[in-house]
Coordinates of C-alpha atoms and ligand atoms in Angstrom, one line a residue:
X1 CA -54.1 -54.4 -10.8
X2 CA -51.3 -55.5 -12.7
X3 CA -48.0 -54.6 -12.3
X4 CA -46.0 -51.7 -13.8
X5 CA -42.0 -52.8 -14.1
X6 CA -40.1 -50.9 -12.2
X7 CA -37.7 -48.9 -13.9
X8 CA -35.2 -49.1 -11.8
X9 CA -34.9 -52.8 -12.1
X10 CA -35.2 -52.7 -16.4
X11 CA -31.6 -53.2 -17.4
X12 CA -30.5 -49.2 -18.0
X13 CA -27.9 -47.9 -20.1
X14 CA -24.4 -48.0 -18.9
X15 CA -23.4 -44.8 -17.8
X16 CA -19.8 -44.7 -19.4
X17 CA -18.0 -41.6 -18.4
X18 CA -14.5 -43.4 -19.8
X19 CA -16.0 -42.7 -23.5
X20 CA -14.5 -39.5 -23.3
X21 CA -11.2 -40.6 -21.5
X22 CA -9.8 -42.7 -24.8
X23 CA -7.8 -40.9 -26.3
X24 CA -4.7 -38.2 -25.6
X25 CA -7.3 -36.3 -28.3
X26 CA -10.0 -36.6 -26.8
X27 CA -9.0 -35.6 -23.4
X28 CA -7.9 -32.8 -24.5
X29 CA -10.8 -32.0 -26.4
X30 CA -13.0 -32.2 -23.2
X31 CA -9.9 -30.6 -20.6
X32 CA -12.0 -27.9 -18.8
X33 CA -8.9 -26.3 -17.3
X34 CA -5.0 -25.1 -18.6
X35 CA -2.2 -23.4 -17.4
X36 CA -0.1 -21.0 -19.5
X37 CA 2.9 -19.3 -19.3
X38 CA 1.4 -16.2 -19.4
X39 CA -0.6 -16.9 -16.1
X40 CA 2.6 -17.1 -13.8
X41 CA 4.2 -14.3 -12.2
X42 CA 8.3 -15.2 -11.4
X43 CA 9.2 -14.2 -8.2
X44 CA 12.8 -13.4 -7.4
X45 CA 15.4 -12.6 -4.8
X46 CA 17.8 -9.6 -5.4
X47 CA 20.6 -9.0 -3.4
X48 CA 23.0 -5.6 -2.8
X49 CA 26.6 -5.7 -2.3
X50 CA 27.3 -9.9 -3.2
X51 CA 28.8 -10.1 -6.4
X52 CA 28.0 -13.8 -7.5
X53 CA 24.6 -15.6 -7.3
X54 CA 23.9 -17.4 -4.0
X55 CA 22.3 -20.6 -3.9
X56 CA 19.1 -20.7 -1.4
X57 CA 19.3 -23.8 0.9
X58 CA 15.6 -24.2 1.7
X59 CA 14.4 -23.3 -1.8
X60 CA 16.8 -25.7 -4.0
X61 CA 17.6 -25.1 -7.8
X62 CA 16.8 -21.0 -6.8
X63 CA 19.7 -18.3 -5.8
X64 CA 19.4 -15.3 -4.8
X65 CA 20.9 -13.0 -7.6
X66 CA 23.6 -10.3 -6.9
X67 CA 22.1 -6.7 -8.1
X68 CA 24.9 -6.2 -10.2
X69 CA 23.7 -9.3 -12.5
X70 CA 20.3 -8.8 -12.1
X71 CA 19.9 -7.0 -15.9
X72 CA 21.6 -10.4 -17.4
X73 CA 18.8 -12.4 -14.8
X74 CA 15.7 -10.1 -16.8
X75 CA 17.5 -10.8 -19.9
X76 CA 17.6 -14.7 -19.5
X77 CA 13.6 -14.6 -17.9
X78 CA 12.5 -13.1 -21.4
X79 CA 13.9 -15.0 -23.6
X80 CA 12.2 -17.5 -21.9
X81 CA 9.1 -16.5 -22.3
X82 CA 8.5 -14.8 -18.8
X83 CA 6.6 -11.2 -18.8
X84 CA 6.4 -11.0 -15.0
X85 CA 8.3 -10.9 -12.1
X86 CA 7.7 -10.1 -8.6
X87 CA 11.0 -8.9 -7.1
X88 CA 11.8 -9.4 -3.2
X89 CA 14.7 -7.5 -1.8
X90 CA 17.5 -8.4 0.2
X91 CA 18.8 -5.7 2.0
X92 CA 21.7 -4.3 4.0
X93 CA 19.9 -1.3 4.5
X94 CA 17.9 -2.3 7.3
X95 CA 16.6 0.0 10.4
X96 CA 13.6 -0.1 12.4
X97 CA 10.9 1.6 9.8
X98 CA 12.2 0.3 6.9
X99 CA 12.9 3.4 5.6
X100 CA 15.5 2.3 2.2
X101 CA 12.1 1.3 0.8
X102 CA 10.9 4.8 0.3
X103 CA 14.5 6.5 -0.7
X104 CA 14.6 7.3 -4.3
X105 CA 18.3 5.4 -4.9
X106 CA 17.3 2.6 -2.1
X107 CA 17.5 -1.2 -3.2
X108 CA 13.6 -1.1 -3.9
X109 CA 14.0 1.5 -6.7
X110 CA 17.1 0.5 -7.7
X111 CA 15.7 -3.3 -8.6
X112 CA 12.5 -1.7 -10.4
X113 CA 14.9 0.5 -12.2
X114 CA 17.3 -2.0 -13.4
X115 CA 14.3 -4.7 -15.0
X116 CA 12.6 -1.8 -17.1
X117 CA 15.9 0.0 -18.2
X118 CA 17.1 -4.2 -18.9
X119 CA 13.4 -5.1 -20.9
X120 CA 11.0 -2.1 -21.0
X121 CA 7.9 -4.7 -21.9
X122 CA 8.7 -6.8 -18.5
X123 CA 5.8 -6.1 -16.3
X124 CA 7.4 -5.4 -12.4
X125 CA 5.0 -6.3 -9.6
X126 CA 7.0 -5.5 -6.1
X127 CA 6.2 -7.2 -3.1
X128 CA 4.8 -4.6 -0.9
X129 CA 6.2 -4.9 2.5
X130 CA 8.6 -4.0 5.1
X131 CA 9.7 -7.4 6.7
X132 CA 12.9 -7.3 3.9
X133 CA 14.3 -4.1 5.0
X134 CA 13.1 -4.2 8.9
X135 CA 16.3 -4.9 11.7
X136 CA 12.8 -6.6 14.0
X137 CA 11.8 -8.3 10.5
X138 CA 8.2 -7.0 11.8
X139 CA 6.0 -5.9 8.5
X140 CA 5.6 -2.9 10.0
X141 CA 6.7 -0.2 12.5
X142 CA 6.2 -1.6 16.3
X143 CA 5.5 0.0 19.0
X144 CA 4.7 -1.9 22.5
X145 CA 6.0 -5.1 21.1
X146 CA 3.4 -4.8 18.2
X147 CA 2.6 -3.3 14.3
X148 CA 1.3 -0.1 14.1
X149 CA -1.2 -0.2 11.5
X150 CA -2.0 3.3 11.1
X151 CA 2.3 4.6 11.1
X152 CA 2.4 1.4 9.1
X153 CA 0.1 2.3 6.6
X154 CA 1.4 5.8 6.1
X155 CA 5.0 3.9 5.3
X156 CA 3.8 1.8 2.6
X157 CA 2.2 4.6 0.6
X158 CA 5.7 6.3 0.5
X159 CA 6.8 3.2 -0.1
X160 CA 4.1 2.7 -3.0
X161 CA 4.6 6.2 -4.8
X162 CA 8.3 5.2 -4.6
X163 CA 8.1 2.4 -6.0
X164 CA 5.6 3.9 -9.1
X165 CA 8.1 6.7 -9.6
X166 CA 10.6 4.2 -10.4
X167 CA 8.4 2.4 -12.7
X168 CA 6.2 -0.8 -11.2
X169 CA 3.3 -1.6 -13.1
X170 CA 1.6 -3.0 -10.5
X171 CA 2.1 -3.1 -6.9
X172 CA 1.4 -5.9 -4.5
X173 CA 1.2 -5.0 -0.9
X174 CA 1.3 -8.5 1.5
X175 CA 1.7 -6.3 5.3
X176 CA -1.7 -7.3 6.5
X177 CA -2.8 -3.6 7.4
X178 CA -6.0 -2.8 8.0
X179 CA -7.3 0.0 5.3
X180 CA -4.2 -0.2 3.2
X181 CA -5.7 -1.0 0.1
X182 CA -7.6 2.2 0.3
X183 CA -4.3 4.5 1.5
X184 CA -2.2 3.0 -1.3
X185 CA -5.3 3.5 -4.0
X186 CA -5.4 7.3 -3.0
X187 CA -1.7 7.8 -2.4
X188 CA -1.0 6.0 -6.2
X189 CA -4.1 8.5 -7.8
X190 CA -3.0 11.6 -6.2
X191 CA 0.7 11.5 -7.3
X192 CA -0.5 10.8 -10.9
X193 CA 0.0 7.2 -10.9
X194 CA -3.7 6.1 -11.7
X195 CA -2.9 3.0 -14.2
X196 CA -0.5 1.7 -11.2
X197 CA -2.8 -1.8 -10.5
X198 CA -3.1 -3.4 -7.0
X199 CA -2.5 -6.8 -6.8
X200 CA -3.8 -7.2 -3.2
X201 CA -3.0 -9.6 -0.8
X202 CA -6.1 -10.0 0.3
X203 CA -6.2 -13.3 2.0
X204 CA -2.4 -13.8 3.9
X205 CA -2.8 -16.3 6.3
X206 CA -0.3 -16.8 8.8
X207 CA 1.0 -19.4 7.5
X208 CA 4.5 -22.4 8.4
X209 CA 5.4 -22.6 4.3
X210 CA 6.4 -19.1 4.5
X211 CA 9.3 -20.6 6.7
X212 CA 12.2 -21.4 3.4
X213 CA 11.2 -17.6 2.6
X214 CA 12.4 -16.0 5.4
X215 CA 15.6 -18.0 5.3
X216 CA 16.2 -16.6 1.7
X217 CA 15.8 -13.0 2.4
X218 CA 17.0 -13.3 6.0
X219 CA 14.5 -12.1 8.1
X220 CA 15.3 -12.2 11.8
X221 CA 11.8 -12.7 12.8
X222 CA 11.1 -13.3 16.6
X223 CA 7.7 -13.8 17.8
X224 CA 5.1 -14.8 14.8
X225 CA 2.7 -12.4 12.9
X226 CA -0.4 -13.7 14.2
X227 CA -1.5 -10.4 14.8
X228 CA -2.1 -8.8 11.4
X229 CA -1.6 -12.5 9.4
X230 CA -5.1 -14.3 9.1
X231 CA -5.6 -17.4 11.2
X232 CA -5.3 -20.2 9.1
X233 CA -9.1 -21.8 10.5
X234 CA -11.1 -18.9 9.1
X235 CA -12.5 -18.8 6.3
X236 CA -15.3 -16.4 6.4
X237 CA -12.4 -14.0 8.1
X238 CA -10.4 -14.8 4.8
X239 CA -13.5 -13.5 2.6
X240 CA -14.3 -10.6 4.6
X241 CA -11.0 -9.5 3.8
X242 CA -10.9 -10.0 0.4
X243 CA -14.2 -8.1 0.3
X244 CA -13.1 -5.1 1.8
X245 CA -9.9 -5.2 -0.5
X246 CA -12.3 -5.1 -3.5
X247 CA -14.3 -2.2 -1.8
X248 CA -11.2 -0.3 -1.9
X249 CA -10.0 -0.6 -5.2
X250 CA -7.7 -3.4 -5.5
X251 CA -7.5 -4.7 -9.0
X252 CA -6.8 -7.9 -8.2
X253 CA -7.4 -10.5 -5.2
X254 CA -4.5 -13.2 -4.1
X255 CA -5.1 -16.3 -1.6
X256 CA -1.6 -17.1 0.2
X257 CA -0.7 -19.6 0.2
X258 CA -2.2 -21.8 -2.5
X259 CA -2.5 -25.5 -1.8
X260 CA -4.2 -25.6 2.1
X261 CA -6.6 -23.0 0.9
X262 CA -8.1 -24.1 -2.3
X263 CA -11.8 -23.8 -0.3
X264 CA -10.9 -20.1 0.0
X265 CA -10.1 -19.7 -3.2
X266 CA -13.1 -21.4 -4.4
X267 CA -15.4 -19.7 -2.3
X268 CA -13.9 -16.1 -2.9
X269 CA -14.5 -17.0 -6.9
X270 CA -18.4 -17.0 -6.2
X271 CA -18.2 -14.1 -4.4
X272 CA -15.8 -11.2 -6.7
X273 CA -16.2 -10.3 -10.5
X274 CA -12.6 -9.6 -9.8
X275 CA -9.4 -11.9 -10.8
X276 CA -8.3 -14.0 -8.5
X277 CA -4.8 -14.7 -7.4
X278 CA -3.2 -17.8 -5.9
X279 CA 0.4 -18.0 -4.6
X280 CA 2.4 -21.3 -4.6
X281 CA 4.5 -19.9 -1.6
X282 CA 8.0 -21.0 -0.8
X283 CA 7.1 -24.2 1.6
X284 CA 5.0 -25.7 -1.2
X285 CA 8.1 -25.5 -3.9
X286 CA 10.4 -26.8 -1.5
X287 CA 8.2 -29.6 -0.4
X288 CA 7.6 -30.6 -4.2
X289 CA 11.2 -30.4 -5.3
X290 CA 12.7 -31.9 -1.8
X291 CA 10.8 -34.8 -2.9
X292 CA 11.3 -34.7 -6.9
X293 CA 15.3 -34.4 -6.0
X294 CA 14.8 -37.6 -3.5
X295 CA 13.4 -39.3 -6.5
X296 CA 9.7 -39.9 -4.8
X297 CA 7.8 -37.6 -7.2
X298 CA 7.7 -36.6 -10.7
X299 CA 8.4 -33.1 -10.5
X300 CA 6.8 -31.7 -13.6
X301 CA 3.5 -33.6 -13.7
X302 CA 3.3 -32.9 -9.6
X303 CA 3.6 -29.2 -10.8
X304 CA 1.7 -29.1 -13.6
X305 CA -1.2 -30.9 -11.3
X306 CA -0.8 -28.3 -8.6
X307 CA -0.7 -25.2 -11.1
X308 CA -4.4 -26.5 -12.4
X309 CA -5.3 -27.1 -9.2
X310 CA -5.4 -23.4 -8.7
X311 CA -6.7 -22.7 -12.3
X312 CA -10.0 -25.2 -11.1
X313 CA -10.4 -23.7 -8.0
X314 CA -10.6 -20.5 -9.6
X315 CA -7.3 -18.4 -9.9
X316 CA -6.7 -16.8 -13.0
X317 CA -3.0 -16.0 -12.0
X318 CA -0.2 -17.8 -10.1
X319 CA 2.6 -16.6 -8.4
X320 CA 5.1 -20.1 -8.2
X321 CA 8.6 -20.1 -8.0
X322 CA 8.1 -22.8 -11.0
X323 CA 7.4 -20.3 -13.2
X324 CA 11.1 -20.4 -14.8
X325 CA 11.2 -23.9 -14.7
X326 CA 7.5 -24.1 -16.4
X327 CA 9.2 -22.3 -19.5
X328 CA 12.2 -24.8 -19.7
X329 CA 9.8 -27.3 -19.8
X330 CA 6.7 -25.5 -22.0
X331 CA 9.8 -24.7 -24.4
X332 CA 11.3 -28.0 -24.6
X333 CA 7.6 -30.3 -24.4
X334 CA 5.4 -28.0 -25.5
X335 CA 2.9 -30.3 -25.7
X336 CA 3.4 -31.6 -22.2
X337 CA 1.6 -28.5 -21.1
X338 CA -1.3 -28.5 -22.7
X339 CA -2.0 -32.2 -23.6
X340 CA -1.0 -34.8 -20.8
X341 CA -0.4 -38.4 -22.8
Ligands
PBG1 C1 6.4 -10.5 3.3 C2 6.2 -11.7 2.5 C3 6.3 -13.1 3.0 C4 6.1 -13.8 1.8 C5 5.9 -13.0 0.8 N1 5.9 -11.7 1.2 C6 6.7 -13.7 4.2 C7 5.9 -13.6 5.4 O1 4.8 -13.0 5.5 O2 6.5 -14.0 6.4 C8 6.2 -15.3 1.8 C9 6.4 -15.9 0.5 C10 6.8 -17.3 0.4 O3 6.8 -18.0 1.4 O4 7.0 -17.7 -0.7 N2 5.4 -10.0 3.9

């Protein structure tokens, strides 16, 4: 019988994935992912009673900005470009509960107050929490030397309406309670405040980048929150909570923080019609521009990178302390941001 040539050994066509790698144009013709400016949510540290902006050690090139400048802050953050911030608060109102989040005049209110009176348009997203405004700097109320959920709960719906009343467009709850999703959902609908979203910290894990964050807001944590915080080697936990989130009617799903949990992220995309959030969290930004200010990294294209990293693995939305510094750069090199030479 005579012998067929094998295909395998006839000389092939080149496979030459570099064909569409040429040009600047036609890389960007091909690009499968982008970040805008309009994906990023700013978020930002407000503090009562100081008077001028205080620089925060562990997260370099940010401050944490005095309440009495915080209209002039919103001002600045529009004309760049930025439509949303997430603002943290830095209390001196502090007890065991937490209560100044729920008072009508406390620094919670007061901050939401101030960015819609400053720029009506500028959509408010609050961190939802108590660790800010706790003397333990628990997320919750304790009792034998742990978080109540259910007490806990019942706090951050008063804390929720609150914050509505004042004028939050969207509400982002990070405390880890079991079934507070659903509380908040209910609490929001039944005081009239159905069109206030949920962006739900769905997947928190308990997490060492958090640490330049709780300098900044001065949280006098002892002990850990490895209790209600997700253990950072599961996974499937991480889904399972997203998945009850969605069940009770958050809006949106966030992944915190970003760059170890990418797989999460990923896997959470095949799993939700919902959008998906990702949060560059304090330790990531610090360990990018500690390096950038030492000289040992590019700081915009090592941002950039990290910002579609999230976009690939599937987040429609970022919160990055970047964001600011993303609109210096979109608005001088526009280009930078879309089309990498
Ligand atoms: C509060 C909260 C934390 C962060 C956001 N909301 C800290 C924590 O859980 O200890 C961390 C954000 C960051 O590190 O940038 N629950």
């Amino acid at each position: 019988m005579e012998c067929q040539p094998n295909e395998i050994t006839q000389p092939g066509v080149t496979k030459r994935l570099r064909r569409l790698r040429t040009t600047p144009m036609i890389r960007a013709l091909v690009r499968e992912n982008d970040v805008q400016l309009s994906d990023l949510i700013y978020p930002i540290f407000v503090e009562e009673t100081i008077t001028s902006p205080v620089p925060i050690p562990g997260l370099p090139g940010l401050s944490r900005i005095p309440e009495n400048l915080l209209a002039d802050e919103i001002h600045a953050l529009n004309a760049l470009g930025i439509c949303y911030v997430m603002p943290f608060g830095i209390s001196h109102n502090k007890d065991d509960t937490g209560s100044d989040t729920w008072q009508r005049d406390g620094l919670l209110s007061r901050m939401i107050r101030t960015i819609k009176s400053a720029c009506p348009h500028m959509m408010v997203i609050p961190d939802i929490c108590f660790c800010e405004y706790t003397t333990h700097g628990h997320c919750g109320i304790m009792a034998d030397q742990d978080v109540d959920n259910d007490q806990t709960v019942a706090h951050l719906v008063k804390q929720c309406v609150n914050a509505a009343q004042a004028g939050a467009d969207m509400l982002a709850p990070s405390s880890m309670m079991d079934g507070q999703v659903e509380a908040i959902r209910k609490g929001l609908d039944s005081a009239g405040f159905e069109y206030v979203a949920i962006l739900a910290h769905s997947a928190k894990l308990a997490s060492a980048f958090y640490g330049p964050f709780r300098q900044a807001v001065e949280c006098e944590l002892k002990g850990d929150r490895r209790t209600y915080q997700l253990d950072y080697a599961n996974a499937r936990q991480a889904l399972s909570e997203a998945m009850l989130d969605e069940q009770e009617g958050a809006d949106i799903l966030m992944v915190k923080p970003g760059t170890p949990y990418l797989d999460i992220l990923t896997q959470l995309r095949g799993q939700t019609l919902l959008p998906l959030a990702a949060y560059q969290v304090s330790g990531e930004y610090a360990a990018i521009k500690c390096a950038a200010n030492m000289g040992i990294l590019d700081e915009q294209e090592a941002v950039l990178e990290t910002l579609i990293g999230f976009k690939r693995a599937g987040a429609d939305l970022i919160v990055t302390y970047f964001a600011k510094q993303f609109a210096i750069w979109n608005q001088t090199t526009p280009s930078t941001m879309t089309t990498t030479e």
